[in-house]
PDB file of C-alpha atoms in Angstrom:
ATOM      1  CA  MET A1171    -154.689 123.647-119.163  1.00  0.00           C
ATOM      2  CA  ILE A1172    -154.443 119.927-119.841  1.00  0.00           C
ATOM      3  CA  LYS A1173    -153.147 118.503-123.117  1.00  0.00           C
ATOM      4  CA  THR A1174    -153.786 115.089-124.600  1.00  0.00           C
ATOM      5  CA  GLU A1175    -152.462 113.693-127.858  1.00  0.00           C
ATOM      6  CA  ARG A1176    -155.114 115.555-129.898  1.00  0.00           C
ATOM      7  CA  LEU A1177    -156.946 117.874-127.500  1.00  0.00           C
ATOM      8  CA  ILE A1178    -156.690 120.712-125.016  1.00  0.00           C
ATOM      9  CA  LEU A1179    -158.909 120.796-121.921  1.00  0.00           C
ATOM     10  CA  ARG A1180    -159.035 124.330-120.520  1.00  0.00           C
ATOM     11  CA  GLN A1181    -160.970 127.056-118.780  1.00  0.00           C
ATOM     12  CA  TRP A1182    -163.893 128.483-120.750  1.00  0.00           C
ATOM     13  CA  ASN A1183    -163.697 131.855-122.498  1.00  0.00           C
ATOM     14  CA  ASP A1184    -166.428 134.226-123.723  1.00  0.00           C
ATOM     15  CA  GLU A1185    -166.298 132.875-127.280  1.00  0.00           C
ATOM     16  CA  ASP A1186    -167.067 129.337-126.027  1.00  0.00           C
ATOM     17  CA  LEU A1187    -170.462 130.424-124.700  1.00  0.00           C
ATOM     18  CA  LEU A1188    -171.865 131.085-128.180  1.00  0.00           C
ATOM     19  CA  HIS A1189    -170.700 127.698-129.460  1.00  0.00           C
ATOM     20  CA  PHE A1190    -172.055 126.025-126.332  1.00  0.00           C
ATOM     21  CA  SER A1191    -175.461 127.651-126.798  1.00  0.00           C
ATOM     22  CA  GLN A1192    -175.563 126.366-130.394  1.00  0.00           C
ATOM     23  CA  MET A1193    -174.810 122.839-129.120  1.00  0.00           C
ATOM     24  CA  CYS A1194    -177.589 123.094-126.545  1.00  0.00           C
ATOM     25  CA  GLU A1195    -180.087 124.007-129.282  1.00  0.00           C
ATOM     26  CA  ASP A1196    -179.203 120.860-131.279  1.00  0.00           C
ATOM     27  CA  LYS A1197    -181.880 118.185-130.809  1.00  0.00           C
ATOM     28  CA  ASP A1198    -179.365 115.387-131.420  1.00  0.00           C
ATOM     29  CA  VAL A1199    -176.877 116.681-128.834  1.00  0.00           C
ATOM     30  CA  MET A1200    -179.701 117.184-126.328  1.00  0.00           C
ATOM     31  CA  GLU A1201    -181.546 113.928-127.108  1.00  0.00           C
ATOM     32  CA  PHE A1202    -180.965 112.501-123.613  1.00  0.00           C
ATOM     33  CA  PHE A1203    -181.629 115.728-121.709  1.00  0.00           C
ATOM     34  CA  PRO A1204    -185.075 116.953-120.627  1.00  0.00           C
ATOM     35  CA  LYS A1205    -185.156 119.876-123.078  1.00  0.00           C
ATOM     36  CA  LEU A1206    -183.230 122.071-125.459  1.00  0.00           C
ATOM     37  CA  LEU A1207    -181.698 125.043-123.689  1.00  0.00           C
ATOM     38  CA  THR A1208    -182.393 128.637-124.612  1.00  0.00           C
ATOM     39  CA  VAL A1209    -179.460 130.917-125.353  1.00  0.00           C
ATOM     40  CA  GLU A1210    -179.897 132.481-121.899  1.00  0.00           C
ATOM     41  CA  GLU A1211    -179.951 129.070-120.168  1.00  0.00           C
ATOM     42  CA  SER A1212    -176.858 127.943-122.073  1.00  0.00           C
ATOM     43  CA  TYR A1213    -174.928 131.101-121.236  1.00  0.00           C
ATOM     44  CA  ALA A1214    -175.917 130.783-117.561  1.00  0.00           C
ATOM     45  CA  MET A1215    -174.786 127.135-117.483  1.00  0.00           C
ATOM     46  CA  GLY A1216    -171.511 127.984-119.234  1.00  0.00           C
ATOM     47  CA  GLU A1217    -170.858 130.830-116.775  1.00  0.00           C
ATOM     48  CA  LYS A1218    -171.582 128.502-113.832  1.00  0.00           C
ATOM     49  CA  ILE A1219    -169.156 125.902-115.211  1.00  0.00           C
ATOM     50  CA  ARG A1220    -166.529 128.610-115.720  1.00  0.00           C
ATOM     51  CA  SER A1221    -166.973 129.942-112.171  1.00  0.00           C
ATOM     52  CA  LEU A1222    -166.639 126.439-110.673  1.00  0.00           C
ATOM     53  CA  ILE A1223    -163.359 125.902-112.552  1.00  0.00           C
ATOM     54  CA  ALA A1224    -162.106 129.303-111.363  1.00  0.00           C
ATOM     55  CA  GLU A1225    -163.062 128.410-107.786  1.00  0.00           C
ATOM     56  CA  ARG A1226    -161.766 124.813-107.656  1.00  0.00           C
ATOM     57  CA  GLY A1227    -159.244 124.625-110.476  1.00  0.00           C
ATOM     58  CA  TRP A1228    -161.168 121.794-112.175  1.00  0.00           C
ATOM     59  CA  GLY A1229    -164.590 121.044-113.615  1.00  0.00           C
ATOM     60  CA  PHE A1230    -166.247 120.497-116.971  1.00  0.00           C
ATOM     61  CA  TRP A1231    -163.358 121.852-119.054  1.00  0.00           C
ATOM     62  CA  ALA A1232    -163.842 123.373-122.496  1.00  0.00           C
ATOM     63  CA  VAL A1233    -162.354 121.034-125.108  1.00  0.00           C
ATOM     64  CA  GLU A1234    -160.611 122.273-128.220  1.00  0.00           C
ATOM     65  CA  ILE A1235    -158.689 120.724-131.074  1.00  0.00           C
ATOM     66  CA  PRO A1236    -155.477 122.760-131.432  1.00  0.00           C
ATOM     67  CA  SER A1237    -155.219 124.673-134.723  1.00  0.00           C
ATOM     68  CA  HIS A1238    -158.583 123.282-135.860  1.00  0.00           C
ATOM     69  CA  SER A1239    -161.494 124.179-133.605  1.00  0.00           C
ATOM     70  CA  LYS A1240    -161.514 126.428-130.558  1.00  0.00           C
ATOM     71  CA  PHE A1241    -164.477 124.714-128.826  1.00  0.00           C
ATOM     72  CA  ILE A1242    -165.963 121.301-129.521  1.00  0.00           C
ATOM     73  CA  GLY A1243    -167.766 120.833-126.196  1.00  0.00           C
ATOM     74  CA  PHE A1244    -166.882 119.994-122.625  1.00  0.00           C
ATOM     75  CA  VAL A1245    -165.455 117.026-120.744  1.00  0.00           C
ATOM     76  CA  GLY A1246    -164.447 116.823-117.134  1.00  0.00           C
ATOM     77  CA  LEU A1247    -165.380 116.485-113.513  1.00  0.00           C
ATOM     78  CA  HIS A1248    -168.299 117.791-111.481  1.00  0.00           C
ATOM     79  CA  ILE A1249    -169.874 117.408-108.058  1.00  0.00           C
ATOM     80  CA  PRO A1250    -173.535 116.409-108.603  1.00  0.00           C
ATOM     81  CA  LYS A1251    -176.438 117.633-106.502  1.00  0.00           C
ATOM     82  CA  GLU A1252    -176.788 116.165-103.032  1.00  0.00           C
ATOM     83  CA  SER A1253    -180.183 114.736-104.051  1.00  0.00           C
ATOM     84  CA  MET A1254    -178.520 112.126-106.256  1.00  0.00           C
ATOM     85  CA  PRO A1255    -178.804 108.675-104.627  1.00  0.00           C
ATOM     86  CA  PHE A1256    -175.020 108.133-104.730  1.00  0.00           C
ATOM     87  CA  SER A1257    -173.891 111.567-103.477  1.00  0.00           C
ATOM     88  CA  PRO A1258    -171.477 112.769-102.290  1.00  0.00           C
ATOM     89  CA  CYS A1259    -169.232 111.945-105.228  1.00  0.00           C
ATOM     90  CA  VAL A1260    -167.390 113.353-108.221  1.00  0.00           C
ATOM     91  CA  GLU A1261    -168.822 112.567-111.622  1.00  0.00           C
ATOM     92  CA  LEU A1262    -167.172 112.433-115.013  1.00  0.00           C
ATOM     93  CA  GLY A1263    -169.277 113.916-117.804  1.00  0.00           C
ATOM     94  CA  TRP A1264    -169.145 115.211-121.364  1.00  0.00           C
ATOM     95  CA  ARG A1265    -171.117 116.921-124.095  1.00  0.00           C
ATOM     96  CA  LEU A1266    -169.647 117.397-127.563  1.00  0.00           C
ATOM     97  CA  ALA A1267    -170.976 119.046-130.700  1.00  0.00           C
ATOM     98  CA  LYS A1268    -172.426 116.387-133.020  1.00  0.00           C
ATOM     99  CA  ARG A1269    -169.870 116.909-135.782  1.00  0.00           C
ATOM    100  CA  TYR A1270    -167.177 115.661-133.357  1.00  0.00           C
ATOM    101  CA  TRP A1271    -168.941 112.438-132.370  1.00  0.00           C
ATOM    102  CA  GLY A1272    -167.437 109.090-133.286  1.00  0.00           C
ATOM    103  CA  MET A1273    -163.840 110.345-133.436  1.00  0.00           C
ATOM    104  CA  GLY A1274    -162.745 109.181-129.992  1.00  0.00           C
ATOM    105  CA  TYR A1275    -162.538 112.705-128.564  1.00  0.00           C
ATOM    106  CA  ALA A1276    -164.911 112.046-125.632  1.00  0.00           C
ATOM    107  CA  THR A1277    -162.988 108.886-124.733  1.00  0.00           C
ATOM    108  CA  GLU A1278    -159.592 110.607-124.997  1.00  0.00           C
ATOM    109  CA  ALA A1279    -160.631 113.579-122.878  1.00  0.00           C
ATOM    110  CA  ALA A1280    -162.476 111.354-120.364  1.00  0.00           C
ATOM    111  CA  LYS A1281    -159.363 109.206-119.881  1.00  0.00           C
ATOM    112  CA  GLU A1282    -157.334 112.322-119.173  1.00  0.00           C
ATOM    113  CA  SER A1283    -160.000 113.585-116.774  1.00  0.00           C
ATOM    114  CA  LEU A1284    -159.800 110.300-114.855  1.00  0.00           C
ATOM    115  CA  ARG A1285    -156.022 110.618-114.703  1.00  0.00           C
ATOM    116  CA  TYR A1286    -156.431 114.121-113.282  1.00  0.00           C
ATOM    117  CA  ALA A1287    -159.031 112.939-110.749  1.00  0.00           C
ATOM    118  CA  PHE A1288    -156.843 110.158-109.402  1.00  0.00           C
ATOM    119  CA  THR A1289    -153.364 111.708-109.643  1.00  0.00           C
ATOM    120  CA  HIS A1290    -154.015 115.411-108.960  1.00  0.00           C
ATOM    121  CA  LEU A1291    -157.169 115.399-106.850  1.00  0.00           C
ATOM    122  CA  GLY A1292    -156.367 112.163-105.036  1.00  0.00           C
ATOM    123  CA  LEU A1293    -159.893 110.788-105.450  1.00  0.00           C
ATOM    124  CA  ASP A1294    -160.618 107.166-104.578  1.00  0.00           C
ATOM    125  CA  GLU A1295    -163.549 106.828-107.000  1.00  0.00           C
ATOM    126  CA  VAL A1296    -165.223 108.599-109.925  1.00  0.00           C
ATOM    127  CA  VAL A1297    -168.771 107.960-111.125  1.00  0.00           C
ATOM    128  CA  SER A1298    -170.739 108.598-114.291  1.00  0.00           C
ATOM    129  CA  PHE A1299    -174.382 108.239-115.231  1.00  0.00           C
ATOM    130  CA  THR A1300    -176.756 108.674-118.140  1.00  0.00           C
ATOM    131  CA  THR A1301    -180.183 107.623-119.319  1.00  0.00           C
ATOM    132  CA  VAL A1302    -180.616 103.919-120.094  1.00  0.00           C
ATOM    133  CA  GLY A1303    -181.054 104.737-123.790  1.00  0.00           C
ATOM    134  CA  ASN A1304    -177.793 106.660-124.176  1.00  0.00           C
ATOM    135  CA  ILE A1305    -175.714 103.778-125.511  1.00  0.00           C
ATOM    136  CA  ARG A1306    -173.006 106.093-126.928  1.00  0.00           C
ATOM    137  CA  SER A1307    -172.172 107.513-123.497  1.00  0.00           C
ATOM    138  CA  GLN A1308    -172.322 104.067-121.901  1.00  0.00           C
ATOM    139  CA  SER A1309    -169.823 102.907-124.516  1.00  0.00           C
ATOM    140  CA  VAL A1310    -167.422 105.718-123.545  1.00  0.00           C
ATOM    141  CA  MET A1311    -167.786 104.753-119.869  1.00  0.00           C
ATOM    142  CA  GLU A1312    -166.891 101.153-120.666  1.00  0.00           C
ATOM    143  CA  LYS A1313    -163.960 102.089-122.927  1.00  0.00           C
ATOM    144  CA  ILE A1314    -162.346 104.061-120.099  1.00  0.00           C
ATOM    145  CA  GLY A1315    -162.698 101.183-117.650  1.00  0.00           C
ATOM    146  CA  MET A1316    -165.821 102.195-115.750  1.00  0.00           C
ATOM    147  CA  ALA A1317    -168.149  99.391-114.663  1.00  0.00           C
ATOM    148  CA  TYR A1318    -171.938  99.347-114.683  1.00  0.00           C
ATOM    149  CA  THR A1319    -173.170  99.279-111.096  1.00  0.00           C
ATOM    150  CA  SER A1320    -176.934  99.800-111.067  1.00  0.00           C
ATOM    151  CA  ASN A1321    -179.982 101.590-112.421  1.00  0.00           C
ATOM    152  CA  PHE A1322    -181.681 104.478-110.630  1.00  0.00           C
ATOM    153  CA  GLU A1323    -184.434 107.008-111.194  1.00  0.00           C
ATOM    154  CA  HIS A1324    -183.149 110.551-111.614  1.00  0.00           C
ATOM    155  CA  PRO A1325    -184.573 112.575-108.709  1.00  0.00           C
ATOM    156  CA  ASP A1326    -185.157 115.680-110.866  1.00  0.00           C
ATOM    157  CA  LEU A1327    -187.421 113.838-113.329  1.00  0.00           C
ATOM    158  CA  GLU A1328    -190.929 112.479-112.974  1.00  0.00           C
ATOM    159  CA  PRO A1329    -191.064 108.651-112.871  1.00  0.00           C
ATOM    160  CA  SER A1330    -193.253 108.750-116.006  1.00  0.00           C
ATOM    161  CA  ASP A1331    -190.598 110.706-117.956  1.00  0.00           C
ATOM    162  CA  PRO A1332    -188.889 108.403-120.492  1.00  0.00           C
ATOM    163  CA  LEU A1333    -185.523 109.904-119.437  1.00  0.00           C
ATOM    164  CA  CYS A1334    -186.041 109.145-115.727  1.00  0.00           C
ATOM    165  CA  LYS A1335    -184.367 105.711-115.707  1.00  0.00           C
ATOM    166  CA  HIS A1336    -180.588 106.065-115.566  1.00  0.00           C
ATOM    167  CA  VAL A1337    -177.582 103.753-115.445  1.00  0.00           C
ATOM    168  CA  PHE A1338    -174.825 104.299-112.895  1.00  0.00           C
ATOM    169  CA  TYR A1339    -171.161 103.502-113.618  1.00  0.00           C
ATOM    170  CA  LYS A1340    -168.076 103.925-111.458  1.00  0.00           C
ATOM    171  CA  ILE A1341    -164.356 103.261-111.321  1.00  0.00           C
ATOM    172  CA  SER A1342    -162.030 103.130-108.314  1.00  0.00           C
ATOM    173  CA  LYS A1343    -158.473 104.392-108.340  1.00  0.00           C
ATOM    174  CA  ALA A1344    -157.230 100.761-108.106  1.00  0.00           C
ATOM    175  CA  GLN A1345    -159.374  99.741-111.102  1.00  0.00           C
ATOM    176  CA  TRP A1346    -158.160 102.782-113.051  1.00  0.00           C
ATOM    177  CA  GLU A1347    -154.531 101.913-112.305  1.00  0.00           C
ATOM    178  CA  LEU A1348    -155.075  98.416-113.726  1.00  0.00           C
ATOM    179  CA  HIS A1349    -156.959  99.760-116.784  1.00  0.00           C
ATOM    180  CA  ALA A1350    -154.437 102.548-117.442  1.00  0.00           C
ATOM    181  CA  LEU A1351    -151.570 100.091-117.945  1.00  0.00           C
TER     182      LEU A1351
END
């Protein structure tokens, strides 16, 4: 379990899966993903995330606000598919329920995830990516010190898909150390 000033990042529990499936049925939350997820798809994804955390000790952690909300989404670290043009790497990602947007929670949890990546995992670099239209996520990347590097086409999407074009951000441990001061 990791604590920030306002949040807890932790392993997922059974109750989180229901809340996660509700998030993945929200068209606003899923605006920059290829489709809404069914309950079954959401549960399977949540179970996969949980198993990766159990196996490695880190991953896309469940995020909660102590004494307020048990699950508001996930933030953390992940190893993307080998088919990504910048693999192998560790990515920083997040997905929060809409009612928790605009409160700085993604930024706060992402900063703590970077700290974990560089101080506990000993990584030299962390990356992040999203569709070119996802300005909110790009803003979080910039607030935590990540720098835009390039555009790329997501290998899992057809070139004609409006979500295919992505932006790629990254931060080195040295850059993070300067930004963290």
